[in-house]
PDB file of N, CA, C and O in Angstrom:
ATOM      1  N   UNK A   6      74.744 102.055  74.484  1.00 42.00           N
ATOM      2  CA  UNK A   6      75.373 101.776  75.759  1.00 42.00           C
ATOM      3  C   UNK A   6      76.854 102.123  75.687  1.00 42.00           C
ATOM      4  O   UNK A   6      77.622 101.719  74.814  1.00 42.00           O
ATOM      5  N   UNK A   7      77.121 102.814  76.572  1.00 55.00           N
ATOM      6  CA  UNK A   7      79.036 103.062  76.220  1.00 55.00           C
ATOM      7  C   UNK A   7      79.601 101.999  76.910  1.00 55.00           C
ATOM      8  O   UNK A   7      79.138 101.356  77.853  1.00 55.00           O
ATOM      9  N   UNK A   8      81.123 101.847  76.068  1.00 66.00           N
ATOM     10  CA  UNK A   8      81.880 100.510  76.854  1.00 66.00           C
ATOM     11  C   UNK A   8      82.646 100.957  78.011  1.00 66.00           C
ATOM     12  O   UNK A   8      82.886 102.163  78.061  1.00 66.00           O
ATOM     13  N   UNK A   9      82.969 100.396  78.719  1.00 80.00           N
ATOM     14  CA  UNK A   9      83.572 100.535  79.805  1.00 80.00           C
ATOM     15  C   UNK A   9      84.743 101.534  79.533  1.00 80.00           C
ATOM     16  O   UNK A   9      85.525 101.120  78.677  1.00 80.00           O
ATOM     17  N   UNK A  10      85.102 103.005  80.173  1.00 86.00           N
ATOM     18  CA  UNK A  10      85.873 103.845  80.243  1.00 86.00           C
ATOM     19  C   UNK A  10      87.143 103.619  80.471  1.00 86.00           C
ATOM     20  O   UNK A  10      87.584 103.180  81.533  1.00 86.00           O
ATOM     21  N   UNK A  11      88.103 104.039  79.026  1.00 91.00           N
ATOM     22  CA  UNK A  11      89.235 103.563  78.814  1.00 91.00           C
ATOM     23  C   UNK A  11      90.043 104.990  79.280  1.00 91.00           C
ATOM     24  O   UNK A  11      89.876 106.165  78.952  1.00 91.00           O
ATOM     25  N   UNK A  12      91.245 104.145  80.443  1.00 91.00           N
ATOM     26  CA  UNK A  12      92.323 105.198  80.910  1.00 91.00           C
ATOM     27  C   UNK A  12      93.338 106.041  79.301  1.00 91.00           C
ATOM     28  O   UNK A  12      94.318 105.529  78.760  1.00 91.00           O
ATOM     29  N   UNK A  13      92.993 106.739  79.094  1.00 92.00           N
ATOM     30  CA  UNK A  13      94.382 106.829  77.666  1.00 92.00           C
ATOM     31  C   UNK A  13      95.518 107.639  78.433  1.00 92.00           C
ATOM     32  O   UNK A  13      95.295 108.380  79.390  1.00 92.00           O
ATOM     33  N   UNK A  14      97.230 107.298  77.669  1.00 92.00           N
ATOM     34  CA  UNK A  14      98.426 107.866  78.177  1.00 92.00           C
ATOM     35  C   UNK A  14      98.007 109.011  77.010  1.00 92.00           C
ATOM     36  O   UNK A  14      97.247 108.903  76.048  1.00 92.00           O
ATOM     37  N   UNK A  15      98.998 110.413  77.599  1.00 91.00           N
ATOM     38  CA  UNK A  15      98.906 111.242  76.146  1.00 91.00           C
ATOM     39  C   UNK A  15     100.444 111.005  75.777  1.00 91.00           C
ATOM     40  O   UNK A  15     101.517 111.493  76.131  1.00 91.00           O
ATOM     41  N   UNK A  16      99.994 109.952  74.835  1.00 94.00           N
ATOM     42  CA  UNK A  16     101.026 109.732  73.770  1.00 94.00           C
ATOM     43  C   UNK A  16     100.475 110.243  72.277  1.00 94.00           C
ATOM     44  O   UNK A  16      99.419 110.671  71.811  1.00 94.00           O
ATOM     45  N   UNK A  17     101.466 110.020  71.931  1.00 95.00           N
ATOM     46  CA  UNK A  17     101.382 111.487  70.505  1.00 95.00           C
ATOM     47  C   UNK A  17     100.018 110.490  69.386  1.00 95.00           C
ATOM     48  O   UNK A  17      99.175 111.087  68.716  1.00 95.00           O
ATOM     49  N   UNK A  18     100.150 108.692  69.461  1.00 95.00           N
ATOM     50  CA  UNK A  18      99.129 108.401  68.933  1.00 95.00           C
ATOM     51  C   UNK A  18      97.734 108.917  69.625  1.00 95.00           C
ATOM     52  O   UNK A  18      96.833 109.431  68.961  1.00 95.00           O
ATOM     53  N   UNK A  19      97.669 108.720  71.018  1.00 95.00           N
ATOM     54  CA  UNK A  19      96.942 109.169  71.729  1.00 95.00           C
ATOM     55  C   UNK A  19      95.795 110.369  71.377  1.00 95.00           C
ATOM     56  O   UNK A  19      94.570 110.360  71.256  1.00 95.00           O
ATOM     57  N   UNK A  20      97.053 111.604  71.260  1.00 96.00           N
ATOM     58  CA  UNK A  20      96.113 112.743  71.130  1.00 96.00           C
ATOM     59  C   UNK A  20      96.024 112.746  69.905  1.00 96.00           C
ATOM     60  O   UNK A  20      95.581 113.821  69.502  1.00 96.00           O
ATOM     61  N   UNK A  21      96.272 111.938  69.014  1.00 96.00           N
ATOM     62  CA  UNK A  21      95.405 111.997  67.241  1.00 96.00           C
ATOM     63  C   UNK A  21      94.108 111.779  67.484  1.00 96.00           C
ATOM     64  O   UNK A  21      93.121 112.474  67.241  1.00 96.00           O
ATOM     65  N   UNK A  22      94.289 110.174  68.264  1.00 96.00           N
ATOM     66  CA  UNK A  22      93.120 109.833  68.223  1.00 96.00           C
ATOM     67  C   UNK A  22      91.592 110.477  68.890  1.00 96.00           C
ATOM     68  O   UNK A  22      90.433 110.085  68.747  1.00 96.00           O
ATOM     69  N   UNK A  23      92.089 111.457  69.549  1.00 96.00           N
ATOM     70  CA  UNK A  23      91.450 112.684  70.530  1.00 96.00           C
ATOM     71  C   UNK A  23      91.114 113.304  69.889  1.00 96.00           C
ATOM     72  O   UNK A  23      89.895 113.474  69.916  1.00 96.00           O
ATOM     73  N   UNK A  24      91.959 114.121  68.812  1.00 97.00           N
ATOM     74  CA  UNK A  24      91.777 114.896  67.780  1.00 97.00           C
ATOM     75  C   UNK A  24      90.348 114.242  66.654  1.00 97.00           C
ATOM     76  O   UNK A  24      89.246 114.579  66.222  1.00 97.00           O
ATOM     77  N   UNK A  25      91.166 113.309  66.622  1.00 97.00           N
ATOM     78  CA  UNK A  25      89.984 112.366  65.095  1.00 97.00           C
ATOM     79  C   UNK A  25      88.855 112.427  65.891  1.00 97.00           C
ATOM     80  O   UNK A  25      87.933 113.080  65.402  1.00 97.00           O
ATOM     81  N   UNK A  26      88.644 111.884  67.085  1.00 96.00           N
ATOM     82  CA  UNK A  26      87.417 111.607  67.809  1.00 96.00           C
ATOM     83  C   UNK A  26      86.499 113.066  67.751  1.00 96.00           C
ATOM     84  O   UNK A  26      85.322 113.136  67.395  1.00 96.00           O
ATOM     85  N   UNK A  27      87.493 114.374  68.265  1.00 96.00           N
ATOM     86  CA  UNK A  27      86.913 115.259  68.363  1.00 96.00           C
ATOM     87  C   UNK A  27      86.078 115.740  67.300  1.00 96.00           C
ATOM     88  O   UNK A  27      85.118 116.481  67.514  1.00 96.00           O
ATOM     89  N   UNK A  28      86.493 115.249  65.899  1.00 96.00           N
ATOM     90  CA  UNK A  28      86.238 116.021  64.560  1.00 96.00           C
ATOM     91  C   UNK A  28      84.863 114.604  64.582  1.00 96.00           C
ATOM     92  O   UNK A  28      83.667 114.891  64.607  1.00 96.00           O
ATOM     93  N   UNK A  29      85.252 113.507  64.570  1.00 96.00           N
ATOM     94  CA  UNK A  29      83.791 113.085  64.192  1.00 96.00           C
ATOM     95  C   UNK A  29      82.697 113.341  65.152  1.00 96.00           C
ATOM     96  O   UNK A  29      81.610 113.293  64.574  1.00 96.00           O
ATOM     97  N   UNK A  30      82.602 113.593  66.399  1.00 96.00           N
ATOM     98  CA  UNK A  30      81.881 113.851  66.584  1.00 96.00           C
ATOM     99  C   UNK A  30      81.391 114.920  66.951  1.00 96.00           C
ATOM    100  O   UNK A  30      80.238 114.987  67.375  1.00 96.00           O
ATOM    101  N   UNK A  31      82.420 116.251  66.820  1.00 94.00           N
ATOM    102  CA  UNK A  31      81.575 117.245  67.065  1.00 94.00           C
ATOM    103  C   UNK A  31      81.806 118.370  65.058  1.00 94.00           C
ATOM    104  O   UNK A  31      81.320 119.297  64.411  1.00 94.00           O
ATOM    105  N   UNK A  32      82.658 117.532  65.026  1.00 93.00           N
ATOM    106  CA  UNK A  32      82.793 117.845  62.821  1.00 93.00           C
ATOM    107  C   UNK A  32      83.775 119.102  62.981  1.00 93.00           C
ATOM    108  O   UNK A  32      83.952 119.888  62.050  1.00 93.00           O
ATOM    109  N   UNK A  33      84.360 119.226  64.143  1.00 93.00           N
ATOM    110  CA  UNK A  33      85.944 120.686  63.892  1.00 93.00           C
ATOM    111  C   UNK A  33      86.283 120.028  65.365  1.00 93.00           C
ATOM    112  O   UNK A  33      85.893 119.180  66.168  1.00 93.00           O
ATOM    113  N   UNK A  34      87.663 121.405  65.054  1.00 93.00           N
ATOM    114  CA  UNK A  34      88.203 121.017  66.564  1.00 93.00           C
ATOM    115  C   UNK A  34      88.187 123.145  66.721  1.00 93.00           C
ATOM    116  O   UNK A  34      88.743 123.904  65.928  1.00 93.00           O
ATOM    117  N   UNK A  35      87.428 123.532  67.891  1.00 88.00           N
ATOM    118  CA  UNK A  35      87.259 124.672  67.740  1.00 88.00           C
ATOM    119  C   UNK A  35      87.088 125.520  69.022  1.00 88.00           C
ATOM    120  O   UNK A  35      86.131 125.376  69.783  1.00 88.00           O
ATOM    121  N   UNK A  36      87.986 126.324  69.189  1.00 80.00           N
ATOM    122  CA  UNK A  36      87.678 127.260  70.845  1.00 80.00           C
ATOM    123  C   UNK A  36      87.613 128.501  70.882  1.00 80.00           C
ATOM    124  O   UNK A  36      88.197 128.927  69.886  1.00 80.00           O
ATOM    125  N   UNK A  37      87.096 129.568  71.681  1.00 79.00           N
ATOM    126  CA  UNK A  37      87.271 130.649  71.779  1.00 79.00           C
ATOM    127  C   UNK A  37      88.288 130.977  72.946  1.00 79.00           C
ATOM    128  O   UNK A  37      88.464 130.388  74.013  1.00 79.00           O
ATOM    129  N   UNK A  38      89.003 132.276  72.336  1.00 69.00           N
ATOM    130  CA  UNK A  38      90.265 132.864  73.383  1.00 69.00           C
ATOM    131  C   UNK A  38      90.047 133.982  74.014  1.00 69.00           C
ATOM    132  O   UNK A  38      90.270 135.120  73.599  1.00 69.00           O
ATOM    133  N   UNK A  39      89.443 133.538  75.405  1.00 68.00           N
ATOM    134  CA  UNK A  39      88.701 134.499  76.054  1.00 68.00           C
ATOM    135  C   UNK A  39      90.356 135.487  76.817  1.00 68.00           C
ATOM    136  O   UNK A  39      90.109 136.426  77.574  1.00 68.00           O
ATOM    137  N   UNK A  40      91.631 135.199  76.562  1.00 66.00           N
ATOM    138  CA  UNK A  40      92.636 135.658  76.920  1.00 66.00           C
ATOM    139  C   UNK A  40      93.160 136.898  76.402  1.00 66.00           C
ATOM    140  O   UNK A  40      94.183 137.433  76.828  1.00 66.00           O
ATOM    141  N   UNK A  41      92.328 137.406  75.338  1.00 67.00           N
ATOM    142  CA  UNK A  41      92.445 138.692  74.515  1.00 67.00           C
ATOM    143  C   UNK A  41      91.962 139.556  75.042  1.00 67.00           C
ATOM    144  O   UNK A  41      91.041 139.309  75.822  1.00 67.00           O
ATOM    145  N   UNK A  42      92.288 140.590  74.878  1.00 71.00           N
ATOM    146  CA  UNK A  42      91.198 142.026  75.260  1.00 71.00           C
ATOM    147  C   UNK A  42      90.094 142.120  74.347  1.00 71.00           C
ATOM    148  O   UNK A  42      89.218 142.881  74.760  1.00 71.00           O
ATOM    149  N   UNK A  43      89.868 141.601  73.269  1.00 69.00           N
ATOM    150  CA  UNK A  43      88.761 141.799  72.716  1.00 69.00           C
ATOM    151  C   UNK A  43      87.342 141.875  73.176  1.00 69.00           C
ATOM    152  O   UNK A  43      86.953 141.205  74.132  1.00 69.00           O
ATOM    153  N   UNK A  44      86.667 142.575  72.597  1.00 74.00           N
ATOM    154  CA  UNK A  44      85.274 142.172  74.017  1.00 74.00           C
ATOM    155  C   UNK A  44      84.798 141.419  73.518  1.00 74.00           C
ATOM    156  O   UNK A  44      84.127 140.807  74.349  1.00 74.00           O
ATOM    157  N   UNK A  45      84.599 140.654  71.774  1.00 72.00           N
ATOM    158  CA  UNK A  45      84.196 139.357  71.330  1.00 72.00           C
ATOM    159  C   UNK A  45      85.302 138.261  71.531  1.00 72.00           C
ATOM    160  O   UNK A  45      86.436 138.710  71.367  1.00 72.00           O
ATOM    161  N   UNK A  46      85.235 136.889  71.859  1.00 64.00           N
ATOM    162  CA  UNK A  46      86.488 136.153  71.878  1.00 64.00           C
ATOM    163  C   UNK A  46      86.846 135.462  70.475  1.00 64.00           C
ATOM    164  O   UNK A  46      86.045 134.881  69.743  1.00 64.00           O
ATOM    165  N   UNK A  47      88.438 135.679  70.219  1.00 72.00           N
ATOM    166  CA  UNK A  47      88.498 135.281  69.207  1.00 72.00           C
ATOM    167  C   UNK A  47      88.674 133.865  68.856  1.00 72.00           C
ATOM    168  O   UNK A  47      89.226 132.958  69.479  1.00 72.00           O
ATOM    169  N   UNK A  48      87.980 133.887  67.527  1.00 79.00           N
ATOM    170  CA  UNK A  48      87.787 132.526  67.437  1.00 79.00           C
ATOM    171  C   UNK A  48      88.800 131.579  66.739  1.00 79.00           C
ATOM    172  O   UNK A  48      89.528 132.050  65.866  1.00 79.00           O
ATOM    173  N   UNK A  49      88.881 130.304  67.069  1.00 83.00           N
ATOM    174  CA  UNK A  49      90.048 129.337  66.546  1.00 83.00           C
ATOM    175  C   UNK A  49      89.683 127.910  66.245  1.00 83.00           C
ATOM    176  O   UNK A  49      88.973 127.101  66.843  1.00 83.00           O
ATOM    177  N   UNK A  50      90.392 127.848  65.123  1.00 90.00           N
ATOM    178  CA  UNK A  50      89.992 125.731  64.946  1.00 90.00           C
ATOM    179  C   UNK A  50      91.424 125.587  64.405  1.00 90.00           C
ATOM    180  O   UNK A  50      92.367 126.241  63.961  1.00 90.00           O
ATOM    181  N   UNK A  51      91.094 124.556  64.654  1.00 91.00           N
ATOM    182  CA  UNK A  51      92.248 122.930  63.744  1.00 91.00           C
ATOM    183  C   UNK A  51      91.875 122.229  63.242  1.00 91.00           C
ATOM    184  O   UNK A  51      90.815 121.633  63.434  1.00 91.00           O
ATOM    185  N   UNK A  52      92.791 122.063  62.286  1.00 93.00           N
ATOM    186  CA  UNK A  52      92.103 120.984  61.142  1.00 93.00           C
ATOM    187  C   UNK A  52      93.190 119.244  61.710  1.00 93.00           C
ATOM    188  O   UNK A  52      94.217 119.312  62.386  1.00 93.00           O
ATOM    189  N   UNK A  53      92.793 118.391  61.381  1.00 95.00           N
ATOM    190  CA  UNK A  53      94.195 117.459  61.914  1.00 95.00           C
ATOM    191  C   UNK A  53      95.650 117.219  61.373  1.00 95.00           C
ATOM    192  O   UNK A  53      96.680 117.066  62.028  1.00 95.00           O
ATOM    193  N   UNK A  54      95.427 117.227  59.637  1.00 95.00           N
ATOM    194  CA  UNK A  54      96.518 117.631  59.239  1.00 95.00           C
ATOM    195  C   UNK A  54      97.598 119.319  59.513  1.00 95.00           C
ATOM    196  O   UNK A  54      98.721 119.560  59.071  1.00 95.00           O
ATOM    197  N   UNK A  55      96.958 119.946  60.132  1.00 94.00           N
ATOM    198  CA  UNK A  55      97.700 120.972  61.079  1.00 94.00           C
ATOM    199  C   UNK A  55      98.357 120.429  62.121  1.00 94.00           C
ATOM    200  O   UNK A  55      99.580 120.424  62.261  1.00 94.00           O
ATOM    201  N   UNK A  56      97.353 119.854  63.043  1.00 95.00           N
ATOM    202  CA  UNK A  56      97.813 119.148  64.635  1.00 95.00           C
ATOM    203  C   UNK A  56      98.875 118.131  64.111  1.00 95.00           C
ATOM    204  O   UNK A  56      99.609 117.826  65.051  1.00 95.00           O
ATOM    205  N   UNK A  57      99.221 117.505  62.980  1.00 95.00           N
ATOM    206  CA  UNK A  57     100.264 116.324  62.539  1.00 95.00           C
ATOM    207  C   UNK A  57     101.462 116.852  61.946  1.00 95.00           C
ATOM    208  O   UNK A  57     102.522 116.304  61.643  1.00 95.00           O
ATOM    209  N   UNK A  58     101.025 118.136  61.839  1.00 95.00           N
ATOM    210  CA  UNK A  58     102.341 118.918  60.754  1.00 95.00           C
ATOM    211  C   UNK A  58     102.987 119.919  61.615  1.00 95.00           C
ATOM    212  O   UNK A  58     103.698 120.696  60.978  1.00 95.00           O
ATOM    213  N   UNK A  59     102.939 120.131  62.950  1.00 94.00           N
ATOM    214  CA  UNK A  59     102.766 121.244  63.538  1.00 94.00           C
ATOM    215  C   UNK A  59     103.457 121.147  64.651  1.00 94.00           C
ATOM    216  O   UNK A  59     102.525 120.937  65.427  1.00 94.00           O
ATOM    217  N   UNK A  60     104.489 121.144  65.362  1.00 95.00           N
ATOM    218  CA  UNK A  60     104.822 120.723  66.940  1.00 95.00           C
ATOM    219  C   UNK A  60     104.068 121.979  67.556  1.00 95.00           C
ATOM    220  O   UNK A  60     103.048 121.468  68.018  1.00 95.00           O
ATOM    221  N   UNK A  61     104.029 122.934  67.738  1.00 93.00           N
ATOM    222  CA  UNK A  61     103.560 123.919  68.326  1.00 93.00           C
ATOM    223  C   UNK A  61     101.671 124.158  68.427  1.00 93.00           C
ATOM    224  O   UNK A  61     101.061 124.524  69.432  1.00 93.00           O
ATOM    225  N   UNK A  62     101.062 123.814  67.040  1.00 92.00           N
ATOM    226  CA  UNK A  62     100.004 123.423  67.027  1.00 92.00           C
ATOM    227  C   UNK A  62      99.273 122.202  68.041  1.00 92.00           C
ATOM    228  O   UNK A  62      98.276 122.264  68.761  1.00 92.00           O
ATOM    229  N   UNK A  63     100.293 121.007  67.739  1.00 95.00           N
ATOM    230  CA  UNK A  63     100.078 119.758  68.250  1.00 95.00           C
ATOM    231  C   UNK A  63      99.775 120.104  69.417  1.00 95.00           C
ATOM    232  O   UNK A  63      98.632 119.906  69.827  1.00 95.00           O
ATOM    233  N   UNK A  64     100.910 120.803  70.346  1.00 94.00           N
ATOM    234  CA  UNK A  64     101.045 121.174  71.685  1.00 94.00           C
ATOM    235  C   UNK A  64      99.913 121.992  72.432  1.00 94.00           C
ATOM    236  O   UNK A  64      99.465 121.915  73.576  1.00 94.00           O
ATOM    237  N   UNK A  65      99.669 122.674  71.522  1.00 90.00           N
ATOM    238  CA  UNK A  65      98.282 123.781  71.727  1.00 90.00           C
ATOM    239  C   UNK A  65      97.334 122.700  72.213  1.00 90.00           C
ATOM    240  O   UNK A  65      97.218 122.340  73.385  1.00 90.00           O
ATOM    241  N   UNK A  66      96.559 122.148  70.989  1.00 93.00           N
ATOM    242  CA  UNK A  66      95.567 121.454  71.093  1.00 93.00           C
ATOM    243  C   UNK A  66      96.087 120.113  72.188  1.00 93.00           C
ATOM    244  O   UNK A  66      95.112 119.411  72.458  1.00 93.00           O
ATOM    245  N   UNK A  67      97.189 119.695  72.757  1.00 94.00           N
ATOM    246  CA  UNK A  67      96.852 118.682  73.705  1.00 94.00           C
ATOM    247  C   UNK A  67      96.532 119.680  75.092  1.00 94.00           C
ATOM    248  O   UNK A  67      95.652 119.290  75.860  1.00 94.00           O
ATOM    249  N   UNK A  68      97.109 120.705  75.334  1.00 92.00           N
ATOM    250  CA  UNK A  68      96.913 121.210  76.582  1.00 92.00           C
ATOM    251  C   UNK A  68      95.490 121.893  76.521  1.00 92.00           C
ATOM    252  O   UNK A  68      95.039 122.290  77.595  1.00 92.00           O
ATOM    253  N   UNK A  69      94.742 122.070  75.388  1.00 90.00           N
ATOM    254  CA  UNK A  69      93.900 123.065  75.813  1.00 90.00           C
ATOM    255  C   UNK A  69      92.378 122.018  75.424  1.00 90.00           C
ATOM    256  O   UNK A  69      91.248 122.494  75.523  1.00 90.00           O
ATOM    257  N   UNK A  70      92.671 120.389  74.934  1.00 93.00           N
ATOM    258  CA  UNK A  70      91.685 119.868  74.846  1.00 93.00           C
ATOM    259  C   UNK A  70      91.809 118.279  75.531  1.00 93.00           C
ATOM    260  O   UNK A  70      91.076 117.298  75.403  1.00 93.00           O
ATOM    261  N   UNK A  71      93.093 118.493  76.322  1.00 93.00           N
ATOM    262  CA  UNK A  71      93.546 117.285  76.924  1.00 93.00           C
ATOM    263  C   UNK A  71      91.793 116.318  77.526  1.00 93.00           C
ATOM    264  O   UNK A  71      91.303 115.237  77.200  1.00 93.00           O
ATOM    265  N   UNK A  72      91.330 117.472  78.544  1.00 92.00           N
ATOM    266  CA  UNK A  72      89.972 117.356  79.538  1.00 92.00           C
ATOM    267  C   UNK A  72      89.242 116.567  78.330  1.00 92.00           C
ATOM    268  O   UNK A  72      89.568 115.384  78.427  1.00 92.00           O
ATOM    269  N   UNK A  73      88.640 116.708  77.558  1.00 93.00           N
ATOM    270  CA  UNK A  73      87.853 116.252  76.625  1.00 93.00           C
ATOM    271  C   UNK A  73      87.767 114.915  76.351  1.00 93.00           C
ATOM    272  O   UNK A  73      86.765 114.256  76.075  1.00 93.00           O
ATOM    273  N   UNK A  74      89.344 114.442  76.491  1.00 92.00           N
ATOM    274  CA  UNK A  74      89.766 112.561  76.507  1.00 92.00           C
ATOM    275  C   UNK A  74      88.837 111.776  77.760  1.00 92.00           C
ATOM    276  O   UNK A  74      88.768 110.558  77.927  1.00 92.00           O
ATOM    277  N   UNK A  75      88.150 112.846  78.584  1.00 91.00           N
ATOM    278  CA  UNK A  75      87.322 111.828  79.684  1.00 91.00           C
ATOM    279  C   UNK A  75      86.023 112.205  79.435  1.00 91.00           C
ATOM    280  O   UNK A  75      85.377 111.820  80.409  1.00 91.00           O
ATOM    281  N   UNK A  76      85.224 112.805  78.575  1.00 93.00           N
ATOM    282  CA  UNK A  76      84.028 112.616  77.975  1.00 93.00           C
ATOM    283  C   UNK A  76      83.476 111.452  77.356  1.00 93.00           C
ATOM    284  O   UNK A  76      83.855 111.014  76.270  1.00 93.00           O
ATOM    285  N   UNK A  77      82.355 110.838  78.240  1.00 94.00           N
ATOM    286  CA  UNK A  77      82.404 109.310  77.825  1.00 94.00           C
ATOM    287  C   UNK A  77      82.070 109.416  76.230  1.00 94.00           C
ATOM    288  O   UNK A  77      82.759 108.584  75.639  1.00 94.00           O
ATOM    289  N   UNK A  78      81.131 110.262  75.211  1.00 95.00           N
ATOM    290  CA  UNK A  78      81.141 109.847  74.201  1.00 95.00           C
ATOM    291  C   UNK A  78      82.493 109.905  73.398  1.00 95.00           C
ATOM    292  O   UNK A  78      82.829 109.057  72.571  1.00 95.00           O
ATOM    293  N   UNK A  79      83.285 111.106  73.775  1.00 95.00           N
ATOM    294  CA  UNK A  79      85.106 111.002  73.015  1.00 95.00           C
ATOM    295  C   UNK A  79      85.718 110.018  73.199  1.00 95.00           C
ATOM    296  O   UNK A  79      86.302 109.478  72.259  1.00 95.00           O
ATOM    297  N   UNK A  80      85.764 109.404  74.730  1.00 95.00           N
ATOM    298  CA  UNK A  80      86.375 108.177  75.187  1.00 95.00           C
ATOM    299  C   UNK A  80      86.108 106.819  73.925  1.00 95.00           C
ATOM    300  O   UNK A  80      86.892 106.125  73.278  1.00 95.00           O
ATOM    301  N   UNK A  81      84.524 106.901  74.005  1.00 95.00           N
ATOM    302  CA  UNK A  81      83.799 105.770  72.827  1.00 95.00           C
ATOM    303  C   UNK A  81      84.082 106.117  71.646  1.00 95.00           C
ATOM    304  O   UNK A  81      84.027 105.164  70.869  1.00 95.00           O
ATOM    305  N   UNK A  82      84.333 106.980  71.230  1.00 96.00           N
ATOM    306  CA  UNK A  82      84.819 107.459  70.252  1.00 96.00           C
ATOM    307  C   UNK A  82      86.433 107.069  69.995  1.00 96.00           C
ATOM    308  O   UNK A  82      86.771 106.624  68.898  1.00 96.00           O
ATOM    309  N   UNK A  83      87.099 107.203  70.733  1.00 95.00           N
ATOM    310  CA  UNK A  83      88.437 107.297  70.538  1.00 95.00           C
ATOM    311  C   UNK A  83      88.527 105.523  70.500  1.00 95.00           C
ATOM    312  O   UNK A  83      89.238 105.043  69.616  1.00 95.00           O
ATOM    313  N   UNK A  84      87.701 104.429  71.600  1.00 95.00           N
ATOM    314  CA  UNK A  84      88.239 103.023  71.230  1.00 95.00           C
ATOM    315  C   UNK A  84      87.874 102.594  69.982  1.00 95.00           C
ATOM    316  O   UNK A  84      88.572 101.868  69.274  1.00 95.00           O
ATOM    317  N   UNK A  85      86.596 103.107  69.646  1.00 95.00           N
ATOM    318  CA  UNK A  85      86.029 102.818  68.686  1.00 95.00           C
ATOM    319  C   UNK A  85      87.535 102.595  67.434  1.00 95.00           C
ATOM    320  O   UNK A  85      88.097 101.569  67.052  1.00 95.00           O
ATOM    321  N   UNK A  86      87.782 104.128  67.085  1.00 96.00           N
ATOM    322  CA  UNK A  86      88.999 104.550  65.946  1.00 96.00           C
ATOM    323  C   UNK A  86      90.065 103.680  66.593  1.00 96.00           C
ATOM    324  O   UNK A  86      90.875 103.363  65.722  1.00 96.00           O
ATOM    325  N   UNK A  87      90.391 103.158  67.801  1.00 94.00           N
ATOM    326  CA  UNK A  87      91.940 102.440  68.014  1.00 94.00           C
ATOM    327  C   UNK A  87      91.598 100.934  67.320  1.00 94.00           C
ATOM    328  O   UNK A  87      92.431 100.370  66.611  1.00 94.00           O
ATOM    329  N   UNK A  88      90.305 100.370  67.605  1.00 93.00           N
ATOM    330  CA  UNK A  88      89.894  99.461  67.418  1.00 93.00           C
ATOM    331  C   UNK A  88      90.324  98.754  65.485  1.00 93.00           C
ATOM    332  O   UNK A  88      90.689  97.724  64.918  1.00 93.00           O
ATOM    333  N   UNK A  89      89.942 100.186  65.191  1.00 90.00           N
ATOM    334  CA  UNK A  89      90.271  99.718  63.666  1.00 90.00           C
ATOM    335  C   UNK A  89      91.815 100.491  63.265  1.00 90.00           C
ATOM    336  O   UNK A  89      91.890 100.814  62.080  1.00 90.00           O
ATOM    337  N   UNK A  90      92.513 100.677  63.755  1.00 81.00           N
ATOM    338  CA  UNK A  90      93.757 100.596  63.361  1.00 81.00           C
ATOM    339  C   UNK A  90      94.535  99.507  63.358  1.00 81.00           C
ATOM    340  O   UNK A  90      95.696  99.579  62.955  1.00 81.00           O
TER     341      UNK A  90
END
């Protein structure tokens, strides 16, 4: 049963916890860049110690996986991990 859908601010704990959520449950954080001319899109991940070491990285991954924070299993995911901090 999921718990009731939590509003999150994107604060910088915020999108860790987006990040962490993302990796347990889908095990990467990973997109294709259909913005290339390539006719395959190229492919990209993050690891989290990147997204923590990284201002420019960080920044990437909040704008391009912000949407994802309202997926009820990420959402459950993400109280879950606040829960035990």
């Amino acid at each position: 049963m999921s718990s009731q859908f939590k509003k999150y601010r994107m604060t910088r704990k915020n999108v860790l916890l987006l990040a962490q959520a993302i990796i347990n449950v889908h095990g990467k954080i990973a997109w294709q860049d259909y913005a290339s001319d390539s006719p395959y899109p190229d492919q990209h991940s993050l690891t989290l110690n990147e997204i923590k070491g990284s201002p420019e990285k960080f920044e990437r991954f909040r704008t391009d996986f912000t949407h994802q924070m309202y997926s009820n299993v990420i959402n459950d995911e993400m109280q879950r991990l606040e829960q035990e901090l």
